[in-house]
Amino acid sequence: MSRSRARSIATDGAVNRLRFLALTHGRPLWRLAETATPVRRRLNATLIDQAVREMPPRPEPLSTLAPYTSWTSLTDRTYSGRHLPPHDDQETGRPSVDKAAGLFLREGPMDPCPRSTVLFAYFAQWFTDGFLRGESREPRDPRRSTSNHEIDLNPLYGLDAAATAAVRAHEGGLLKSQQINGGEFPPYLCENGEIKPEFRALSAVRMEMLPPERRDTLFALGGDRGNVQVGFTMMTVLFLREHNRVARILAGHNPGWDDERLFQTARNIVIVQVIRIVVEEYINHITPYHFRFLLDPKLGTALRNSPWHRQNWASVEFNLVYRWHSLIPGALSVGERELPLAGTLFGGALIPGPGLGRLFEDASEQRAGRIGLFNTDPSLREVEFSSIADGRTLGLAPYNDYREHCRFPRVRRFDQVSGDPRVHESLADLYRDVDDLELYVGLFAEEPGSPKAVLPPLLTKIIAIDAFSQALTNPLLAPRVANAATFTRPGLEIIAGTRTLSDVLHRNIPEDPAPRFVSMTWRGAAR
């Protein structure tokens, strides 16, 4: 047994390590198992159920409302859930927030991720922003959440009924749109720098930062953050096109349906399409496993009695573990240009020229950064600072406590967090003891379980637990709901034919129908 393998078993625990080795070795056996549908379905349900059971199930006894349980803390979802009670001492044995944030910054060239493309980063931001939503207004309270706690595509459809009504065409089940250079886009939000009357129910984060002429390039999107970065806008435009495509198909098959039924049925279909992409492309990209998870139509029946099958409630820890700022390169490929990150903010006007297909391919051809310390672009220092400060304000328990909560052994030395001398020596310089290491820093200081892994072990486990338990409890996947009465037969066929972002894109680029390479996984990545 090699020294690194021994260290991994000692650090991760025998059960965790053996499970990881089993899932990342024996590829021919896993592929054989996938050829037998009953075997694959049983493996799929069992592996998902086991993954989620690695933490105690919801409801959480506590939320960010108070350090004790009350009826309000169990029901008021304007506060975030929390996995562990608050930890009183947030300063002793720890560096200043500024010094801790310095651990994240890259000083030279970006260290690339072994598997991920920028498209993965774009999708992660767009997808998670729908349910991991803190307050945007100042002064900001990190305890509070503006989330619906569901995968409901509110970046497209809006957080509430008023926003949804504003983006609907109220004809044929469609969303409002306009044609630009042969492609379908949302209408513009503003005219002469002011929000149009029809869109008063909508808002755009940080719009006040822009001069009037820039405000007139913003799109009218259901979500308030949809214009903030070009990748986010690209995703919303794509699924607006898909919604309208689906609505037109439904109208052709159901000539007697009114606008309301067409819209609601198309919305149901598109939400489940995204959930399927999350499970079958996004999660399978993250995990280095040979078994490929799937959104099995019978999964709801297989898992409905699992103890974790409860109402969704996003936790503050889930919010923090998704801050993958190190994925973002210092410059992004957008059309024929390499733009600094700041040049892609409020960048909807960058899309129509090169076209949606070209931009998705650009993002797929560009490698993302490795998730971890010393790899965040300096322009994002403030968001790392804010993440650490939020963790301390909320009194999050130390990294070691969360390891124990997720059934990992506690680490006793900094070199068990990471074998990289730069990482563990820097941690030892700043923290008095490994038990003082805070969750946010510890999550990103850990080294991955293998050279092919995108995420380190604790981060992977928290993501898997919350992602599966929040996605698979969606009401549209319930056994009595997931049927032709809800989706129609053509709708079920559309869902069955959607496994990747590439599937959706290539149905929706009439202005540029050429085949495009669209993938979250880098072409040169080894599996």
Coordinates of C-alpha atoms in Angstrom, one line a residue:
M1 CA 0.0 0.0 0.0
S2 CA 1.4 3.4 -1.0
R3 CA 1.9 6.2 1.5
S4 CA -0.7 8.3 -0.3
R5 CA -3.3 5.5 -0.2
A6 CA -2.7 5.0 3.5
R7 CA -3.1 8.7 4.2
S8 CA -6.3 8.7 2.2
I9 CA -7.8 5.8 4.2
A10 CA -6.7 7.4 7.5
T11 CA -8.1 10.7 6.5
D12 CA -11.3 9.7 4.8
G13 CA -12.2 6.6 6.8
A14 CA -12.2 3.1 5.6
V15 CA -15.9 3.0 4.5
N16 CA -15.7 6.3 2.6
R17 CA -12.5 5.3 0.9
L18 CA -13.6 1.8 -0.1
R19 CA -16.8 3.1 -1.5
F20 CA -14.9 5.7 -3.5
L21 CA -12.5 3.1 -4.8
A22 CA -15.3 0.7 -5.8
L23 CA -17.1 3.4 -7.8
T24 CA -13.9 4.7 -9.5
H25 CA -12.5 1.3 -10.5
G26 CA -13.8 -1.7 -12.4
R27 CA -15.3 0.3 -15.3
P28 CA -16.2 -2.8 -17.4
L29 CA -18.3 -4.2 -14.5
W30 CA -20.2 -0.9 -14.0
R31 CA -20.8 -0.7 -17.8
L32 CA -22.1 -4.3 -17.8
A33 CA -24.4 -3.5 -14.9
E34 CA -25.8 -0.5 -16.8
T35 CA -26.8 -2.7 -19.7
A36 CA -29.4 -4.5 -17.6
T37 CA -32.2 -2.0 -17.0
P38 CA -33.6 -3.6 -13.7
V39 CA -30.0 -3.8 -12.3
R40 CA -29.2 -0.2 -13.3
R41 CA -32.5 1.1 -11.8
R42 CA -31.9 -0.7 -8.5
L43 CA -28.2 0.5 -8.3
N44 CA -29.3 4.0 -9.2
A45 CA -31.9 4.2 -6.4
T46 CA -29.6 2.5 -3.9
L47 CA -26.5 4.6 -4.5
I48 CA -28.6 7.8 -4.4
D49 CA -30.4 6.8 -1.2
Q50 CA -27.1 5.8 0.5
A51 CA -25.5 9.1 -0.5
V52 CA -28.2 11.2 1.0
R53 CA -28.3 9.2 4.2
E54 CA -24.7 10.2 5.0
M55 CA -26.2 13.2 6.9
P56 CA -29.3 13.3 9.2
P57 CA -32.5 14.0 7.1
R58 CA -34.6 17.2 7.1
P59 CA -36.3 18.8 8.8
E60 CA -33.3 20.5 10.5
P61 CA -33.9 21.2 14.2
L62 CA -32.4 24.7 13.7
S63 CA -32.5 27.5 11.2
T64 CA -30.5 30.8 11.1
L65 CA -33.4 32.4 13.0
A66 CA -32.2 31.4 16.5
P67 CA -29.8 28.9 18.3
Y68 CA -32.8 26.9 19.5
T69 CA -35.8 25.1 18.0
S70 CA -39.1 26.8 17.8
W71 CA -42.2 26.5 15.6
T72 CA -41.1 29.5 13.7
S73 CA -37.6 28.1 13.1
L74 CA -39.2 24.9 11.7
T75 CA -41.6 26.7 9.4
D76 CA -40.3 30.2 8.4
R77 CA -38.3 29.6 5.3
T78 CA -37.3 33.2 4.9
Y79 CA -34.4 32.1 7.1
S80 CA -31.9 29.5 5.8
G81 CA -31.7 26.0 7.3
R82 CA -28.5 25.0 9.1
H83 CA -27.0 21.5 9.6
L84 CA -25.2 22.2 12.9
P85 CA -25.8 24.6 15.8
P86 CA -23.9 27.8 16.0
H87 CA -20.3 27.8 17.3
D88 CA -19.7 30.6 19.8
D89 CA -16.0 31.3 19.4
Q90 CA -15.4 32.5 15.8
E91 CA -12.2 34.5 16.3
T92 CA -9.8 32.8 18.8
G93 CA -7.3 30.8 16.9
R94 CA -8.3 32.2 13.5
P95 CA -6.7 34.8 11.3
S96 CA -8.5 38.0 10.2
V97 CA -11.1 37.6 7.5
D98 CA -8.8 39.5 5.2
K99 CA -5.9 37.1 5.7
A100 CA -8.1 34.1 5.4
A101 CA -9.5 35.5 2.1
G102 CA -5.9 35.8 0.9
L103 CA -5.6 32.0 0.9
F104 CA -7.9 31.9 -2.1
L105 CA -6.2 34.2 -4.5
R106 CA -4.2 33.1 -7.5
E107 CA -0.9 34.9 -8.1
G108 CA 0.1 33.5 -11.4
P109 CA -1.6 31.6 -14.2
M110 CA -4.8 29.8 -13.5
D111 CA -4.4 26.1 -12.4
P112 CA -6.9 24.4 -14.7
C113 CA -9.5 21.9 -13.5
P114 CA -8.8 18.3 -14.8
R115 CA -12.3 17.9 -16.1
S116 CA -14.4 21.1 -16.2
T117 CA -15.1 23.7 -18.9
V118 CA -16.4 27.2 -18.4
L119 CA -19.8 25.9 -19.5
F120 CA -19.9 23.9 -16.2
A121 CA -19.2 27.1 -14.3
Y122 CA -22.0 29.0 -16.1
F123 CA -24.5 26.3 -15.6
A124 CA -23.6 25.8 -11.9
Q125 CA -24.1 29.6 -11.2
W126 CA -27.4 29.7 -13.2
F127 CA -28.9 26.6 -11.7
T128 CA -28.0 27.2 -8.1
D129 CA -29.0 30.9 -8.1
G130 CA -32.6 29.8 -8.4
F131 CA -32.7 28.3 -4.9
L132 CA -29.5 29.6 -3.1
R133 CA -30.6 33.1 -2.7
G134 CA -29.5 35.4 0.0
E135 CA -30.6 39.0 0.4
S136 CA -29.4 41.5 -2.2
R137 CA -30.4 44.7 -0.6
E138 CA -28.2 46.6 1.9
P139 CA -27.7 46.2 4.7
R140 CA -27.6 42.5 4.0
D141 CA -28.6 40.0 6.6
P142 CA -26.8 36.7 5.9
R143 CA -29.4 34.8 8.0
R144 CA -32.2 35.6 5.6
S145 CA -33.2 33.9 2.3
T146 CA -35.2 35.1 -0.6
S147 CA -35.5 31.5 -2.0
N148 CA -38.5 29.5 -2.9
H149 CA -36.4 26.5 -1.9
E150 CA -37.4 24.6 -5.1
I151 CA -36.0 23.9 -8.5
D152 CA -38.6 26.1 -10.2
L153 CA -36.5 27.9 -12.8
N154 CA -37.3 31.3 -11.3
P155 CA -34.3 32.8 -13.2
L156 CA -36.6 32.3 -16.2
Y157 CA -40.1 32.4 -14.7
G158 CA -39.6 34.7 -11.7
L159 CA -39.9 34.3 -8.0
D160 CA -43.6 35.2 -7.7
A161 CA -46.8 35.4 -9.8
A162 CA -46.3 39.1 -10.6
A163 CA -42.9 38.5 -12.1
T164 CA -44.2 35.5 -14.0
A165 CA -47.1 37.5 -15.4
A166 CA -44.8 40.2 -16.6
V167 CA -42.6 37.9 -18.7
R168 CA -45.6 36.0 -20.3
A169 CA -47.0 36.9 -23.7
H170 CA -50.4 35.7 -22.5
E171 CA -51.0 34.1 -25.9
G172 CA -50.3 30.5 -26.9
G173 CA -48.5 29.7 -23.6
L174 CA -45.5 31.7 -24.7
L175 CA -43.0 33.9 -22.9
K176 CA -42.5 37.4 -24.4
S177 CA -39.7 37.5 -26.9
Q178 CA -38.2 39.4 -29.8
Q179 CA -36.1 38.5 -32.9
I180 CA -32.5 39.7 -33.1
N181 CA -30.3 38.5 -35.9
G182 CA -32.6 35.6 -36.6
G183 CA -32.6 34.4 -33.0
E184 CA -35.2 34.6 -30.3
F185 CA -34.4 36.7 -27.2
P186 CA -36.3 38.2 -24.3
P187 CA -37.6 41.8 -24.9
Y188 CA -35.6 44.7 -23.4
L189 CA -36.3 45.6 -19.8
C190 CA -35.7 49.4 -20.1
E191 CA -36.3 52.3 -22.5
N192 CA -34.3 55.5 -22.1
G193 CA -32.8 54.0 -19.0
E194 CA -36.1 53.4 -17.2
I195 CA -37.9 50.1 -16.6
K196 CA -40.8 49.8 -19.1
P197 CA -44.3 49.9 -17.4
E198 CA -45.1 46.4 -18.5
F199 CA -42.0 45.1 -16.5
R200 CA -42.5 47.1 -13.3
A201 CA -42.8 43.7 -11.4
L202 CA -39.3 42.9 -12.5
S203 CA -36.0 44.2 -11.2
A204 CA -32.3 43.8 -12.1
V205 CA -29.6 43.6 -9.5
R206 CA -27.1 46.5 -9.6
M207 CA -28.9 48.2 -12.5
E208 CA -28.3 51.5 -10.8
M209 CA -24.6 51.0 -11.5
L210 CA -25.2 51.4 -15.3
P211 CA -25.6 54.5 -17.4
P212 CA -29.0 54.8 -19.2
E213 CA -27.6 53.5 -22.5
R214 CA -26.3 50.3 -20.9
R215 CA -29.6 49.8 -19.1
D216 CA -31.4 49.7 -22.4
T217 CA -29.4 46.6 -23.3
L218 CA -30.7 44.6 -20.4
F219 CA -33.2 41.8 -21.1
A220 CA -36.6 41.4 -19.3
L221 CA -36.0 38.2 -17.3
G222 CA -38.0 36.7 -14.5
G223 CA -35.0 36.5 -12.2
D224 CA -33.4 39.7 -10.8
R225 CA -29.9 38.5 -11.4
G226 CA -30.3 37.3 -15.0
N227 CA -28.4 40.2 -16.6
V228 CA -25.4 40.2 -14.2
Q229 CA -23.1 38.0 -16.2
V230 CA -23.1 36.8 -19.8
G231 CA -23.1 33.1 -18.9
F232 CA -26.2 33.5 -16.7
T233 CA -27.9 35.4 -19.5
M234 CA -27.0 32.8 -22.1
M235 CA -28.7 30.1 -20.0
T236 CA -31.9 32.0 -19.5
V237 CA -32.1 32.9 -23.2
L238 CA -31.6 29.2 -24.1
F239 CA -34.4 28.0 -21.8
L240 CA -36.7 30.9 -22.9
R241 CA -36.3 29.5 -26.5
E242 CA -37.0 26.0 -25.2
H243 CA -40.1 27.0 -23.3
N244 CA -41.5 28.7 -26.4
R245 CA -40.6 25.7 -28.6
V246 CA -42.4 23.3 -26.2
A247 CA -45.4 25.6 -26.0
R248 CA -45.8 25.7 -29.8
I249 CA -45.6 21.8 -29.9
L250 CA -48.2 21.5 -27.2
A251 CA -50.5 24.0 -29.1
G252 CA -50.2 21.9 -32.2
H253 CA -51.2 18.8 -30.4
N254 CA -53.9 20.4 -28.3
P255 CA -55.8 23.0 -30.4
G256 CA -58.5 23.4 -27.7
W257 CA -56.2 24.4 -24.9
D258 CA -56.1 28.0 -23.7
D259 CA -53.0 30.1 -23.0
E260 CA -52.9 29.2 -19.3
R261 CA -52.9 25.5 -19.8
L262 CA -50.3 25.7 -22.5
F263 CA -48.0 27.9 -20.4
Q264 CA -48.3 25.8 -17.2
T265 CA -47.8 22.5 -19.1
A266 CA -44.7 23.8 -21.0
R267 CA -43.3 25.2 -17.7
N268 CA -43.8 21.7 -16.0
I269 CA -41.9 20.1 -18.9
V270 CA -39.0 22.5 -19.0
I271 CA -38.5 22.3 -15.2
V272 CA -38.2 18.5 -15.4
Q273 CA -35.9 18.8 -18.4
V274 CA -33.5 20.9 -16.3
I275 CA -33.7 18.5 -13.4
R276 CA -32.8 15.7 -15.8
I277 CA -29.8 17.7 -17.0
V278 CA -28.8 18.3 -13.4
V279 CA -28.8 14.5 -12.6
E280 CA -27.6 13.1 -15.9
E281 CA -25.0 15.6 -17.1
Y282 CA -24.2 18.0 -14.2
I283 CA -23.9 15.5 -11.3
N284 CA -22.3 12.8 -13.5
H285 CA -19.7 15.4 -14.5
I286 CA -18.9 16.3 -10.9
T287 CA -18.5 12.7 -9.7
P288 CA -15.5 10.7 -10.9
Y289 CA -17.6 7.5 -10.7
H290 CA -18.0 5.0 -13.5
F291 CA -21.6 4.5 -12.6
R292 CA -23.7 7.1 -14.3
F293 CA -26.8 8.4 -12.4
L294 CA -30.0 8.8 -14.2
L295 CA -33.4 10.4 -13.6
D296 CA -35.4 7.2 -13.7
P297 CA -39.2 7.6 -14.1
K298 CA -39.6 5.1 -11.4
L299 CA -37.2 6.8 -9.0
G300 CA -40.0 8.6 -7.1
T301 CA -41.7 5.3 -6.3
A302 CA -38.4 3.7 -5.2
L303 CA -37.4 6.6 -2.9
R304 CA -40.7 7.9 -1.6
N305 CA -40.4 6.1 1.8
S306 CA -36.8 7.3 2.4
P307 CA -36.5 9.4 5.6
W308 CA -35.0 12.3 3.7
H309 CA -38.0 12.7 1.3
R310 CA -39.1 15.9 3.0
Q311 CA -40.0 19.5 2.1
N312 CA -37.1 21.3 0.5
W313 CA -35.3 23.9 2.6
A314 CA -31.9 25.1 1.4
S315 CA -29.3 25.4 4.2
V316 CA -26.7 28.1 4.8
E317 CA -24.0 25.5 4.4
F318 CA -25.3 24.4 1.0
N319 CA -25.1 28.0 0.0
L320 CA -21.5 28.3 1.1
V321 CA -20.3 25.1 -0.5
Y322 CA -21.5 26.3 -3.9
R323 CA -19.2 29.3 -4.1
W324 CA -16.9 28.0 -6.7
H325 CA -15.2 31.2 -7.6
S326 CA -11.9 29.5 -8.5
L327 CA -13.7 28.0 -11.6
I328 CA -13.7 31.3 -13.3
P329 CA -10.7 32.3 -15.6
G330 CA -9.3 35.8 -15.5
A331 CA -10.5 36.2 -19.1
L332 CA -13.4 34.6 -20.8
S333 CA -13.9 33.7 -24.5
V334 CA -16.9 35.4 -25.8
G335 CA -17.3 35.3 -29.6
E336 CA -14.1 36.4 -31.2
R337 CA -12.8 38.2 -28.1
E338 CA -11.1 37.4 -24.9
L339 CA -12.7 39.6 -22.3
P340 CA -11.7 40.3 -18.7
L341 CA -14.3 39.0 -16.2
A342 CA -15.5 42.6 -15.7
G343 CA -16.1 42.9 -19.4
T344 CA -18.7 40.1 -19.3
L345 CA -20.9 41.7 -16.6
F346 CA -24.3 43.0 -17.8
G347 CA -23.2 41.4 -21.1
G348 CA -26.5 40.5 -22.8
A349 CA -25.5 42.7 -25.8
L350 CA -22.5 40.3 -26.4
I351 CA -24.8 37.4 -27.4
P352 CA -26.7 38.3 -30.6
G353 CA -23.6 39.1 -32.7
P354 CA -21.8 35.8 -32.5
G355 CA -25.0 33.9 -31.7
L356 CA -26.0 31.6 -28.9
G357 CA -24.5 28.4 -30.5
R358 CA -21.1 30.0 -30.9
L359 CA -21.0 31.3 -27.3
F360 CA -22.0 27.9 -25.9
E361 CA -19.2 26.3 -27.9
D362 CA -16.7 29.0 -26.7
A363 CA -17.6 28.2 -23.1
S364 CA -17.2 24.5 -23.8
E365 CA -13.8 24.9 -25.4
Q366 CA -12.4 26.9 -22.5
R367 CA -11.1 25.2 -19.4
A368 CA -12.4 26.2 -16.0
G369 CA -10.1 26.6 -13.0
R370 CA -9.4 24.0 -10.4
I371 CA -11.7 24.4 -7.4
G372 CA -9.5 25.0 -4.4
L373 CA -7.2 27.5 -2.6
F374 CA -4.8 29.8 -4.4
N375 CA -6.8 29.8 -7.6
T376 CA -9.5 32.6 -7.4
D377 CA -9.0 35.5 -9.8
P378 CA -8.0 38.6 -7.7
S379 CA -11.0 40.5 -9.1
L380 CA -13.2 38.1 -7.0
R381 CA -11.4 38.7 -3.7
E382 CA -14.4 40.6 -2.3
V383 CA -16.7 37.6 -2.8
E384 CA -14.3 35.3 -1.0
F385 CA -14.0 37.9 1.8
S386 CA -17.8 38.1 2.1
S387 CA -18.2 34.3 2.2
I388 CA -15.7 33.9 5.1
A389 CA -17.3 36.9 6.9
D390 CA -20.8 35.4 6.5
G391 CA -19.7 32.1 7.9
R392 CA -18.3 33.8 11.0
T393 CA -21.4 36.1 11.4
L394 CA -23.6 33.0 11.3
G395 CA -21.3 31.2 13.8
L396 CA -20.8 28.2 11.6
A397 CA -19.2 25.2 13.3
P398 CA -15.5 24.4 12.4
Y399 CA -14.5 22.3 9.4
N400 CA -13.8 19.3 11.7
D401 CA -17.3 19.3 13.1
Y402 CA -18.8 19.1 9.6
R403 CA -16.5 16.2 8.8
E404 CA -17.8 14.3 11.7
H405 CA -21.4 15.3 10.8
C406 CA -20.8 13.8 7.3
R407 CA -19.3 10.6 8.7
F408 CA -15.6 11.4 8.0
P409 CA -13.1 11.0 10.8
R410 CA -11.8 14.3 12.3
V411 CA -8.4 15.3 11.0
R412 CA -5.6 15.7 13.6
R413 CA -3.1 17.6 11.5
F414 CA -3.1 20.2 8.7
D415 CA -1.3 17.8 6.4
Q416 CA -4.4 15.5 6.6
V417 CA -6.5 18.3 5.1
S418 CA -4.1 18.4 2.1
G419 CA -0.9 16.8 1.2
D420 CA 0.1 20.0 -0.8
P421 CA 2.9 21.6 1.3
R422 CA 1.8 25.1 0.2
V423 CA -1.7 24.5 1.5
H424 CA -1.1 22.8 4.8
E425 CA 1.9 25.1 5.7
S426 CA -0.2 28.2 4.9
L427 CA -3.1 26.8 7.1
A428 CA -0.6 26.1 9.9
D429 CA 0.7 29.6 9.7
L430 CA -2.7 31.2 10.0
Y431 CA -4.7 28.9 12.3
R432 CA -3.7 28.0 15.8
D433 CA -4.9 24.4 15.5
V434 CA -6.6 22.2 12.9
D435 CA -9.8 22.4 15.1
D436 CA -9.9 26.1 14.6
L437 CA -10.0 25.7 10.8
E438 CA -13.4 27.2 9.6
L439 CA -15.7 25.4 7.3
Y440 CA -15.4 27.6 4.2
V441 CA -11.6 27.5 4.1
G442 CA -11.4 23.8 5.0
L443 CA -13.8 22.8 2.2
F444 CA -11.6 24.3 -0.4
A445 CA -8.3 23.4 1.3
E446 CA -9.0 19.7 1.0
E447 CA -7.4 17.9 -1.9
P448 CA -9.6 15.7 -4.2
G449 CA -9.8 12.0 -3.7
S450 CA -8.3 11.3 -7.1
P451 CA -6.5 13.3 -9.8
K452 CA -9.7 13.1 -11.9
A453 CA -12.1 14.4 -9.3
V454 CA -13.6 17.9 -9.7
L455 CA -14.3 18.4 -6.0
P456 CA -12.7 17.3 -2.7
P457 CA -14.4 14.6 -0.5
L458 CA -16.3 16.7 2.0
L459 CA -17.5 19.2 -0.6
T460 CA -18.6 16.3 -2.8
K461 CA -20.6 14.7 0.0
I462 CA -22.4 17.8 1.0
I463 CA -23.2 18.6 -2.6
A464 CA -24.5 15.1 -3.3
I465 CA -26.6 15.0 -0.2
D466 CA -28.2 18.4 -0.8
A467 CA -28.4 18.2 -4.6
F468 CA -30.1 14.8 -4.6
S469 CA -32.4 15.5 -1.7
Q470 CA -33.5 18.9 -3.1
A471 CA -33.8 17.8 -6.7
L472 CA -35.6 14.5 -6.3
T473 CA -38.2 15.8 -3.9
N474 CA -39.5 18.1 -6.6
P475 CA -43.4 17.7 -6.7
L476 CA -43.2 17.2 -10.5
L477 CA -41.4 13.9 -9.9
A478 CA -43.9 12.5 -7.5
P479 CA -45.4 9.1 -8.6
R480 CA -49.0 10.5 -9.0
V481 CA -47.8 13.6 -10.8
A482 CA -45.0 12.4 -13.2
N483 CA -47.3 11.2 -16.0
A484 CA -49.0 12.1 -19.3
A485 CA -51.8 13.9 -17.5
T486 CA -49.2 16.4 -16.2
F487 CA -46.8 16.5 -19.2
T488 CA -48.8 15.1 -22.2
R489 CA -47.4 12.3 -24.3
P490 CA -45.4 14.7 -26.5
G491 CA -44.1 16.3 -23.3
L492 CA -42.9 13.0 -21.9
E493 CA -41.1 12.4 -25.2
I494 CA -39.4 15.8 -25.0
I495 CA -38.3 15.0 -21.4
A496 CA -37.0 11.6 -22.5
G497 CA -35.1 13.2 -25.3
T498 CA -33.3 15.6 -23.1
R499 CA -30.2 14.5 -21.2
T500 CA -27.7 17.3 -21.9
L501 CA -27.5 21.0 -22.5
S502 CA -26.3 20.1 -26.0
D503 CA -29.7 18.4 -26.7
V504 CA -31.5 21.6 -25.7
L505 CA -29.1 24.0 -27.6
H506 CA -29.2 22.1 -30.9
R507 CA -33.0 22.4 -31.0
N508 CA -32.9 26.2 -30.5
I509 CA -30.3 27.9 -32.7
P510 CA -32.1 28.6 -36.0
E511 CA -29.8 31.5 -36.6
D512 CA -26.8 29.2 -36.5
P513 CA -27.8 25.6 -36.9
A514 CA -24.3 24.2 -37.4
P515 CA -23.3 21.4 -35.0
R516 CA -21.5 22.8 -31.9
F517 CA -19.4 21.1 -29.3
V518 CA -21.4 21.7 -26.1
S519 CA -20.1 20.1 -22.9
M520 CA -19.4 20.6 -19.2
T521 CA -16.5 18.2 -19.6
W522 CA -13.2 19.3 -21.3
R523 CA -12.4 17.4 -24.5
G524 CA -9.1 16.1 -23.1
A525 CA -10.3 15.0 -19.7
A526 CA -9.7 11.4 -18.8
R527 CA -12.5 9.4 -17.1

